[in-house]
Coordinates of C-alpha atoms and ligand atoms in Angstrom, one line a residue:
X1 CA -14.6 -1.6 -19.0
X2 CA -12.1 -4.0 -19.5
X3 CA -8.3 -4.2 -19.9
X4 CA -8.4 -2.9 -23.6
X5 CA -10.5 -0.9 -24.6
X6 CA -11.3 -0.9 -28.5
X7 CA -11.8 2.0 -30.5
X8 CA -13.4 2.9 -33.7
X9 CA -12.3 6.1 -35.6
X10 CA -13.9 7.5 -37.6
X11 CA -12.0 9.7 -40.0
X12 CA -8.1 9.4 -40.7
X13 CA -7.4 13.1 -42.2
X14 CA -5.7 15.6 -40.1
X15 CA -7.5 14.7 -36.7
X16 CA -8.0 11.3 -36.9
X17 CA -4.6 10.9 -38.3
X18 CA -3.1 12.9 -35.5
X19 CA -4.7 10.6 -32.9
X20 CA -3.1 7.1 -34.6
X21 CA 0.1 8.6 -34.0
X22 CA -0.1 9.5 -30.8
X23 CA -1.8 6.5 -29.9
X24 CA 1.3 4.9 -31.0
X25 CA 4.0 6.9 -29.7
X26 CA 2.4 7.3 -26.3
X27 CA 1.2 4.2 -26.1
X28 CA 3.0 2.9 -22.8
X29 CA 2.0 6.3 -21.5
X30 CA -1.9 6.1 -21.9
X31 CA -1.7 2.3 -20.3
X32 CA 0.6 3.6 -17.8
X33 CA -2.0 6.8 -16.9
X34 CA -4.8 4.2 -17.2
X35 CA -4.1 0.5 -16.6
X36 CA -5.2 0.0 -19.7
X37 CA -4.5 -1.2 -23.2
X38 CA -5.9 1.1 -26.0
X39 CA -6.8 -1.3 -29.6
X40 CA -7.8 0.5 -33.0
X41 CA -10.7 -2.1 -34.8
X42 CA -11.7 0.5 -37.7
X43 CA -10.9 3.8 -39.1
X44 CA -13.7 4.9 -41.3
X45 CA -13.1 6.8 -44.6
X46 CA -14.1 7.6 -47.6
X47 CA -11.8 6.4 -49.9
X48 CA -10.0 3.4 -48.5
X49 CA -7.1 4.0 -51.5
X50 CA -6.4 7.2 -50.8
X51 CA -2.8 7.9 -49.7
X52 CA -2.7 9.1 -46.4
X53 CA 0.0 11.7 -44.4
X54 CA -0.5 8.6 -41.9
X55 CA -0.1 5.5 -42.7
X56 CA -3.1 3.3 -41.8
X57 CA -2.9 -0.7 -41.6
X58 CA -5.4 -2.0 -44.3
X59 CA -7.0 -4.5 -42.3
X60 CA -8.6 -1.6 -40.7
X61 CA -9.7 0.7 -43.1
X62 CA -13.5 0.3 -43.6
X63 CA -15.7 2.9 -45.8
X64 CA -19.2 0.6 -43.4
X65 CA -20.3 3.5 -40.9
X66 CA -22.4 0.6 -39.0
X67 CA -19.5 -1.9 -39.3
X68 CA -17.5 0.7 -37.4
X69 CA -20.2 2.1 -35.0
X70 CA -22.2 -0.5 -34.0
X71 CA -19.4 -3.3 -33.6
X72 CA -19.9 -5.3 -30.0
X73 CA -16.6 -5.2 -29.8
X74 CA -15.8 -1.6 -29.4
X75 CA -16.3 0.1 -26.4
X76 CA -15.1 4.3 -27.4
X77 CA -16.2 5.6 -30.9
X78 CA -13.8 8.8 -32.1
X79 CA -15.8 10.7 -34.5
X80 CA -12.9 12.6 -36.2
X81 CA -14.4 13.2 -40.0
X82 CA -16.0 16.9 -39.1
X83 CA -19.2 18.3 -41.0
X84 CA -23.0 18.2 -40.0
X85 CA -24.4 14.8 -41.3
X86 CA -23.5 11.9 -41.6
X87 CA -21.0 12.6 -38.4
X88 CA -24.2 13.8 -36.3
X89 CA -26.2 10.5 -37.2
X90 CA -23.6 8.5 -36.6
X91 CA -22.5 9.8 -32.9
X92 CA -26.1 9.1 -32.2
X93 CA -26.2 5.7 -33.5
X94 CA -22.7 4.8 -31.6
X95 CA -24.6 6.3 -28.1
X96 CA -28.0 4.2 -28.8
X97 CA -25.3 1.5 -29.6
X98 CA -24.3 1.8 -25.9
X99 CA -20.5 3.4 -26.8
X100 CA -19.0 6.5 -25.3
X101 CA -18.4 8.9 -27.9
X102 CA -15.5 11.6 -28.3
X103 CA -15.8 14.3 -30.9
X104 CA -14.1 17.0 -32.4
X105 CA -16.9 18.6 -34.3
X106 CA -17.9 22.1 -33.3
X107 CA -20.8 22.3 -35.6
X108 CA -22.6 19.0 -34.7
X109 CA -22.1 19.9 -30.6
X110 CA -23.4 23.5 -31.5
X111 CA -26.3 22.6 -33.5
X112 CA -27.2 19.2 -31.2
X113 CA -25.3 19.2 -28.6
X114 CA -28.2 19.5 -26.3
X115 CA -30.0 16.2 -27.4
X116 CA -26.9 14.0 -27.8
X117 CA -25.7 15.0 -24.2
X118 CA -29.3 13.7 -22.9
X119 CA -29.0 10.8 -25.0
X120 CA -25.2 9.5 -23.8
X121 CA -26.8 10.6 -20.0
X122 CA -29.6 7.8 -20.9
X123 CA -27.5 5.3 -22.1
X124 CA -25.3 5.5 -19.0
X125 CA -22.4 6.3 -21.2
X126 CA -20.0 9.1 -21.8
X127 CA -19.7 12.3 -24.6
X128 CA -16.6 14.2 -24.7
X129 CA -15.7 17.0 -27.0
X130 CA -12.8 19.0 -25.3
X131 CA -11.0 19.2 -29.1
X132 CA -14.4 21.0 -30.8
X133 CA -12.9 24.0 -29.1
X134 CA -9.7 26.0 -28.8
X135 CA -7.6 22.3 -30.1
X136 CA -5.1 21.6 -27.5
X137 CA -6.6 24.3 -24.9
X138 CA -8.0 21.9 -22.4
X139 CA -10.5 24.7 -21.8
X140 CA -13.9 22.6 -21.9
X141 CA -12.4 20.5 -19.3
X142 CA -11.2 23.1 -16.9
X143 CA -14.8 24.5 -16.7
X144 CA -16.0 21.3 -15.9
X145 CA -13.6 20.3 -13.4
X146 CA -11.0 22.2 -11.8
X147 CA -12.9 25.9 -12.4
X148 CA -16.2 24.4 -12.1
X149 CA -16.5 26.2 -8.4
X150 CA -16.3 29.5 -9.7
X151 CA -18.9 31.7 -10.9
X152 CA -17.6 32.5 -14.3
X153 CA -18.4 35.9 -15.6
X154 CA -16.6 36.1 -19.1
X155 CA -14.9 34.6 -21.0
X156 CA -13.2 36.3 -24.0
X157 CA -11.3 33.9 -27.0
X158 CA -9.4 33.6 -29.9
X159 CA -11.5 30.5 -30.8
X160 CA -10.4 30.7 -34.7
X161 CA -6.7 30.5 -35.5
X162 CA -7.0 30.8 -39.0
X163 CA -8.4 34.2 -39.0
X164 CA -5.9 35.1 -36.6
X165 CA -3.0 33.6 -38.9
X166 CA -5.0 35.6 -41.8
X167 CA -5.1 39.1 -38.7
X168 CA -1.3 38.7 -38.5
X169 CA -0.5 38.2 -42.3
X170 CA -2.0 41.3 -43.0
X171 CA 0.0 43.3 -40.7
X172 CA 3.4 41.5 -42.0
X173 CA 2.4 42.4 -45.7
X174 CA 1.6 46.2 -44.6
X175 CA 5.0 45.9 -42.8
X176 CA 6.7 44.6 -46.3
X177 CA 4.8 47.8 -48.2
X178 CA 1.7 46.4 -49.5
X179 CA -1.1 48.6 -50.4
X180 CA -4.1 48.4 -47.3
X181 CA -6.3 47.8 -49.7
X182 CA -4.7 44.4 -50.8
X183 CA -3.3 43.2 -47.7
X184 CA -6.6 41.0 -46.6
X185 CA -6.7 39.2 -50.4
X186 CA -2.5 38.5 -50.0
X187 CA -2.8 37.1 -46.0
X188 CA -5.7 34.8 -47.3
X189 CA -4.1 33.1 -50.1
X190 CA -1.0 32.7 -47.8
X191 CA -3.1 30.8 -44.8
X192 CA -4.6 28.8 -47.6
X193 CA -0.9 27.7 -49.2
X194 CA -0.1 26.9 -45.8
X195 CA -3.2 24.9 -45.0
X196 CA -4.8 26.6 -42.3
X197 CA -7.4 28.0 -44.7
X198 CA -10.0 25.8 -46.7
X199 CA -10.1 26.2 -50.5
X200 CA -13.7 27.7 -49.7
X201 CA -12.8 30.2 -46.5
X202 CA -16.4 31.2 -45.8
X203 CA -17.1 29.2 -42.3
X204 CA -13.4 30.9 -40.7
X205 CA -13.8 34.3 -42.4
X206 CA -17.5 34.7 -42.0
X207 CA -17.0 33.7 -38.2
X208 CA -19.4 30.5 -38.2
X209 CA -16.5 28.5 -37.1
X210 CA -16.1 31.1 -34.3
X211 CA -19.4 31.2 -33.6
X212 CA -20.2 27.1 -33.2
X213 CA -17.5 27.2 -30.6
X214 CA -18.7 30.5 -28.7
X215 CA -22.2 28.4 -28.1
X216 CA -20.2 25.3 -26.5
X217 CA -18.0 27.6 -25.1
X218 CA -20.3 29.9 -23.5
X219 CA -22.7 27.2 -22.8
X220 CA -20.0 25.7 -20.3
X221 CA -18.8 28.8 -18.9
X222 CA -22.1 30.4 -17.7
X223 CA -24.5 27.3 -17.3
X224 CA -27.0 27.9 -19.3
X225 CA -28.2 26.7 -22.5
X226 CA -27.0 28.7 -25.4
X227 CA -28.9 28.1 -29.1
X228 CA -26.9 28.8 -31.8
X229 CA -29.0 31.6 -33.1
X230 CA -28.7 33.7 -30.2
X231 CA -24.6 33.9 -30.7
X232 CA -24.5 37.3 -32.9
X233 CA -21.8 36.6 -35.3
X234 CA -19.7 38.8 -37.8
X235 CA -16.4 37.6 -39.8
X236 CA -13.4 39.5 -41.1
X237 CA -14.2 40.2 -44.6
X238 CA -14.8 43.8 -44.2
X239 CA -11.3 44.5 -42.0
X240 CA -8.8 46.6 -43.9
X241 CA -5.8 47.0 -43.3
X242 CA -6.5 50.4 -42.5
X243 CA -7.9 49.3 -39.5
X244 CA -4.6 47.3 -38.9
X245 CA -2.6 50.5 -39.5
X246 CA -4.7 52.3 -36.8
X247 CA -5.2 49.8 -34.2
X248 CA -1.1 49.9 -34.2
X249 CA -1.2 53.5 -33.9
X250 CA -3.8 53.5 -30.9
X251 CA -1.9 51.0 -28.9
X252 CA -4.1 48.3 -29.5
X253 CA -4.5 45.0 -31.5
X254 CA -7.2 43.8 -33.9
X255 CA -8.5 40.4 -33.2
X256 CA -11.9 38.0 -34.1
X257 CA -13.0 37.7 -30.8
X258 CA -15.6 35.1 -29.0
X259 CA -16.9 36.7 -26.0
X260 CA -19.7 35.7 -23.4
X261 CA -20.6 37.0 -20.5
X262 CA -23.3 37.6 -17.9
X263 CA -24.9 41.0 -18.5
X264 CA -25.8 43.4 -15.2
X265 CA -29.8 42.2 -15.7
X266 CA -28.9 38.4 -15.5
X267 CA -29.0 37.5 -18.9
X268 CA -26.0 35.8 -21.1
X269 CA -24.6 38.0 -23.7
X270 CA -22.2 35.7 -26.5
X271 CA -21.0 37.3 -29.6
X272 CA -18.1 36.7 -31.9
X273 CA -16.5 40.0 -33.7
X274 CA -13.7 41.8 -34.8
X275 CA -12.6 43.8 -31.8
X276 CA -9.6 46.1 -31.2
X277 CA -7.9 45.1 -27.6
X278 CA -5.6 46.8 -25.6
X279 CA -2.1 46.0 -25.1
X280 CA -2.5 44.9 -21.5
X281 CA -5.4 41.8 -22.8
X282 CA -3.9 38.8 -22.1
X283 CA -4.9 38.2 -26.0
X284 CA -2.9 41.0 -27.2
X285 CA 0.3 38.5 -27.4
X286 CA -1.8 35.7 -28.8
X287 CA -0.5 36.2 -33.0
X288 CA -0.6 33.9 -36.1
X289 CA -2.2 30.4 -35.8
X290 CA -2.5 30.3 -32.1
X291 CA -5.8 30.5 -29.6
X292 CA -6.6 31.8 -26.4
X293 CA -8.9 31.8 -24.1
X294 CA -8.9 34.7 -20.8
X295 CA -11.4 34.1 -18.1
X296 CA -12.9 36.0 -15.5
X297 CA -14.1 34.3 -12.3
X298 CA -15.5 34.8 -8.9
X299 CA -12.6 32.4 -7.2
X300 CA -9.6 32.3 -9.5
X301 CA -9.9 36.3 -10.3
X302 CA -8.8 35.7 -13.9
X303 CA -6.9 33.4 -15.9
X304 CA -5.8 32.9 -19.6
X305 CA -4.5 29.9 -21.8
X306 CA -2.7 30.0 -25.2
X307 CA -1.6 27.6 -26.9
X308 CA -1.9 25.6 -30.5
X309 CA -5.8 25.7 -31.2
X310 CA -5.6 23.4 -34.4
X311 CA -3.1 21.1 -36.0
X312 CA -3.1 17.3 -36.2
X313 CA -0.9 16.4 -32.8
X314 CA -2.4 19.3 -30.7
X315 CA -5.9 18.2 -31.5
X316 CA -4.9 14.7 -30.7
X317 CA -3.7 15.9 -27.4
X318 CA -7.1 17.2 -26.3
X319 CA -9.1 13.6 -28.1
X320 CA -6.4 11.4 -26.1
X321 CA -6.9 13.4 -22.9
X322 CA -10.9 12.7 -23.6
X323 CA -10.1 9.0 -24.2
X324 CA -8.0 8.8 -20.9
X325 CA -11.2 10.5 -19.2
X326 CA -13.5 7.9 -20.3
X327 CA -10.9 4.7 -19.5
X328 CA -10.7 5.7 -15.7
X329 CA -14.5 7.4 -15.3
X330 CA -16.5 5.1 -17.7
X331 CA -19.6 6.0 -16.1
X332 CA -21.8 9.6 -16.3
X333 CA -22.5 12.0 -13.6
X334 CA -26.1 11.4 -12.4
X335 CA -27.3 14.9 -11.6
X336 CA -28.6 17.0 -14.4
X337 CA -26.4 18.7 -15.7
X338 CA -26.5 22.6 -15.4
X339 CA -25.2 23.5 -18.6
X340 CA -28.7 22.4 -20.5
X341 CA -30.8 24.8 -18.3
X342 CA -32.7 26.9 -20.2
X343 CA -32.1 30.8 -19.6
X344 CA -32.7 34.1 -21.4
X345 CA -29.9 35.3 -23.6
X346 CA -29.3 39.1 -24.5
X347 CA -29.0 40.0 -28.5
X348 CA -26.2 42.1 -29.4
X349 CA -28.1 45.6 -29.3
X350 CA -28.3 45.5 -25.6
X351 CA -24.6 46.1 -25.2
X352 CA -22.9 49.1 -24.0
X353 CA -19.2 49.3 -25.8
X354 CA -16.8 51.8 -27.4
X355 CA -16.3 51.9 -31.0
X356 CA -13.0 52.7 -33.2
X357 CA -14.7 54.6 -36.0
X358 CA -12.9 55.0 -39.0
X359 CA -14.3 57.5 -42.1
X360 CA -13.1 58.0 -45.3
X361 CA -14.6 60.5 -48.0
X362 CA -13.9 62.0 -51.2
X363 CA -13.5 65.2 -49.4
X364 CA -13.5 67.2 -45.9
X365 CA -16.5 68.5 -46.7
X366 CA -18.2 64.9 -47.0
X367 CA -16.0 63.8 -44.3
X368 CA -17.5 66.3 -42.3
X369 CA -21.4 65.4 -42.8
X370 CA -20.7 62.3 -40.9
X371 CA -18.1 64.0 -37.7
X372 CA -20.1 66.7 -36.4
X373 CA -23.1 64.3 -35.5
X374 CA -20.5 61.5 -34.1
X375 CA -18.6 64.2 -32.4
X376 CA -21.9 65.1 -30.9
X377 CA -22.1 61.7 -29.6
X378 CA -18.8 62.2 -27.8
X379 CA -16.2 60.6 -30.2
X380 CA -12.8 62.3 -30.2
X381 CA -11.8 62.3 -33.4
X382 CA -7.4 62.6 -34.0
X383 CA -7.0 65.3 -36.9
X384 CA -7.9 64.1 -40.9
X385 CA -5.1 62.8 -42.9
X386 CA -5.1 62.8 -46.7
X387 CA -5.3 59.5 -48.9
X388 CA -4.4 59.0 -52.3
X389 CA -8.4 58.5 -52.7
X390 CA -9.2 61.3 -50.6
X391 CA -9.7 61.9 -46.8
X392 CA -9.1 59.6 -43.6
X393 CA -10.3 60.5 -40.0
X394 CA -10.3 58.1 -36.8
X395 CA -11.9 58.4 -33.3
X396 CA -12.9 56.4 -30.5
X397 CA -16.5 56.3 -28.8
X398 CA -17.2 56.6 -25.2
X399 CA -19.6 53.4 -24.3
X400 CA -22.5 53.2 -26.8
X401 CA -25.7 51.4 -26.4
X402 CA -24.8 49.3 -29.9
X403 CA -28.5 49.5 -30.7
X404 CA -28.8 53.3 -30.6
X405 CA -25.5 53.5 -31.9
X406 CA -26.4 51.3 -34.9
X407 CA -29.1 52.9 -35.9
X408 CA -27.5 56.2 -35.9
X409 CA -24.9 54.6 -38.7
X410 CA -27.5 53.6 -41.1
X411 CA -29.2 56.7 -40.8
X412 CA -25.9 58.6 -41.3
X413 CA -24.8 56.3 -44.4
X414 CA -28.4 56.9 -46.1
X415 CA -26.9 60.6 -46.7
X416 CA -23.5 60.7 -47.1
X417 CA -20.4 59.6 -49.7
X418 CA -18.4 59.3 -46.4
X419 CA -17.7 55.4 -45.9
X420 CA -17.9 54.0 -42.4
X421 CA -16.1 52.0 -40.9
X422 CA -17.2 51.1 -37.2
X423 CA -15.3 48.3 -35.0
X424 CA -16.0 47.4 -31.4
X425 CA -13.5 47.9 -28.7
X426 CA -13.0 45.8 -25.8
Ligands
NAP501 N1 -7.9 20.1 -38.6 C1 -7.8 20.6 -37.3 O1 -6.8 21.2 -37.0 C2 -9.0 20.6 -36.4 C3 -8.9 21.2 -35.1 C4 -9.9 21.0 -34.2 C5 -11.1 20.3 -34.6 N2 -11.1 19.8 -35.8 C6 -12.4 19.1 -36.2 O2 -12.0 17.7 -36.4 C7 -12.8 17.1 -37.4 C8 -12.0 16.5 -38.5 O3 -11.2 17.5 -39.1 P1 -10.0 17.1 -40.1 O4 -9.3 18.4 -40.3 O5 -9.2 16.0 -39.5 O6 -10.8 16.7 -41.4 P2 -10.2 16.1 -42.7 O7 -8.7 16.2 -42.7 O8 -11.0 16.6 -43.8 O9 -10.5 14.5 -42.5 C9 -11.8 14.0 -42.5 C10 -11.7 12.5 -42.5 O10 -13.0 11.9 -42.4 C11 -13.3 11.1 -43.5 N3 -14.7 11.3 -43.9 C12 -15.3 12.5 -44.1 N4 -16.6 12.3 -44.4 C13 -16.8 11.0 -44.5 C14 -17.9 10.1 -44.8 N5 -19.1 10.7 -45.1 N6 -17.7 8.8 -44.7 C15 -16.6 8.3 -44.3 N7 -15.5 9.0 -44.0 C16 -15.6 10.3 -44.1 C17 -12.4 11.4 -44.6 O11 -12.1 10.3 -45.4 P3 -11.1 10.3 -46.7 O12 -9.8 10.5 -46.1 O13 -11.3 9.0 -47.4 O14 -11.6 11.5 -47.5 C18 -11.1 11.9 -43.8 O15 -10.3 10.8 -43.5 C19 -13.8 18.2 -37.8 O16 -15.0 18.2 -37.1 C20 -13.0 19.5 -37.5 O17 -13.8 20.6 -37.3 C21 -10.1 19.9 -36.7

């Protein structure tokens, strides 16, 4: 590669914006970690009249995906403008084209990650995507490198810092005197006045943003290949800040987690759910629009990272560490590489957890339809408390086979005016 290197970007909102400043402000720095010079030849948009938070010179605006993929010129395509297609097409065309890539999309590296890998390994250049997880966490990287001589055994997230800005909100609007049952509607519009929640919330509160990261993520971790499909996945939607209320009276914390891990018979196990955590997890302390990731390894015992996982400068921190990858180690390793072997993975009705049960009925007599036969499954239940609607009662499972344990539920909600509420504990 030579003395500059030339860069197309494509996108200049949040991310891509993020990374023009950096590259500017820390320009001596990246030629002084690199010995070389870093040169922007197009930023790609949309709408090249658009006024933008940062300022981009006109001369380099372009709305031509070929002009800015395919250009001899460039050597390091940044594909910063996030969704499924065109971004997916055109990371291919820029590897074909013979250019490294970086990328910050999740959903493209979930859904093909797999093929464009193989494809950048043929061309003989390089794909990087250490922002499409955690933002400024350089947790992709670590697995590769530093932790790569550890078996890893789990790894357990907050991969989504919107729905743990949305977790938090709740609990500060129950602290304020806000009914439970409003709570979750008040913390959403606030994340979305603040920008860390889309107009349309579905992919953060539904969990697929979660659960795109959990395939990369566990993908890297345990060495295997992990489809999309096989990550179970389940949002917030249905968390009340009941739930809130009680996790805070048990001692524990609610969180989305993303967890993966190898199960006792050898297969991978990744799932992304609302679990209640102890106060000892490492997560516990991780609140608003933060992420973190704890690991457990064979070497290193266990480790955890927290930092900003979104955000235009902390996102740029993990796309410029990327691009300073690439400028010193230009070329790919030539083994396979172990995270696209092809293993069996578990689905979510193998596991064996606890459960923080939550029922509320009309009545004790209702409430009771659905106790006795928990209780017979070993739940301690703490004593029924009334509600302006009726009846509350809480307990927490001893390890359940989540199958079984399911199955049990559905039967038990076919005859009963109790509602349950059942959430996983870690
Ligand atoms: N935001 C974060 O904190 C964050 C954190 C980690 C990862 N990411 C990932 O980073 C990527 C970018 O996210 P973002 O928040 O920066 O998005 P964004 O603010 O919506 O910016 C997207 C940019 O891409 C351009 N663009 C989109 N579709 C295009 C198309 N078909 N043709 C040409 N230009 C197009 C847009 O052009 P116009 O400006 O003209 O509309 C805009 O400049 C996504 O994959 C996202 O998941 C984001």
């Amino acid at each position: 590669m030579s003395k500059i290197v030339r860069l197309s970007i494509l996108g200049a909102g949040t991310v891509g914006g993020g990374v023009l400043t950096l590259l500017r402000e820390n320009a001596d720095l990246l030629e002084a970690q690199t010995g070389k010079r870093f040169e922007v030849r197009h930023v790609l948009v949309r709408d090249p009249s658009k006024p933008r938070a940062v300022p981009v010179p006109p001369k380099l605006l372009t709305t031509d995906p070929q002009r800015a993929v395919c250009d001899p010129k460039v050597h390091v395509v940044l594909e910063l403008m996030g969704g499924l297609e065109p971004a997916r097409t055109l990371i291919r065309d820029a590897l074909q084209a013979g250019k490294h890539v970086i990328t910050a999309n999740k959903w493209v590296m979930a859904v093909s990650g797999d093929e464009l890998l193989r494809l950048a390994r043929r061309q003989g250049v390089r794909l990087l995507y250490e922002a499409s997880v955690a933002g400024s966490l350089p947790i992709l990287n670590a697995l590769q490198g530093a932790l790569a001589g550890n078996r890893i055994e789990r790894v357990v997230g907050i991969v989504n810092s919107t729905t743990n800005f949305i977790l938090r909100e709740m609990e500060r609007a129950l602290d304020a005197g806000e009914p439970a049952e409003t709570a979750y509607a008040t913390a959403l519009r606030k994340a979305q006045e603040n920008g860390y929640a889309e107009a349309d919330p579905t992919s953060d509160v539904e969990g697929y943003d979660a659960q795109y990261k959990t395939a990369i993520l566990a993908r890297l971790a345990l060495l295997q290949y992990v489809p999309l499909e096989s990550v179970y996945r389940e949002g917030i939607t249905h968390i009340s800040g009941r739930d809130l209320l009680w996790a805070r009276r048990l001692g524990m914390g609610l969180k989305l987690l993303s967890i993966s891990e190898r199960l006792p018979d050898g297969r991978l196990c990744a799932r992304v759910h609302p679990t209640l955590i102890p106060r000892e997890c490492p997560l516990y302390v991780v609140r608003g629009a933060f992420s973190g990731i704890w690991l457990q390894g064979n070497g290193f015992q266990e480790m955890s990272l927290h930092g900003f996982g979104a955000g235009a400068r902390a996102t740029a921190s993990a796309v410029l560490g990327d691009l300073i990858e690439i400028a010193r180690y230009p070329k790919p390793p030539r083994h396979d590489d172990p995270s696209l072997r092809p293993g069996e993975t578990a689905p979510i009705e193998t596991l064996t957890t606890r459960y923080f049960v939550r029922l509320t009925a009309p009545d004790e007599d209702a409430l009771r339809t659905v106790r006795e036969p928990l209780s017979l499954l070993g739940a301690e239940f703490h004593p029924a408390e009334p509600l302006e609607s009726g009846v509350e009662q809480v307990a927490l499972t001893p390890p359940l086979n989540e199958g079984d344990f399911q199955a049990h539920l559905a039967r038990l909600r076919e005859h009963t005016s109790a509602t349950v509420q059942a959430i996983r504990v870690l």
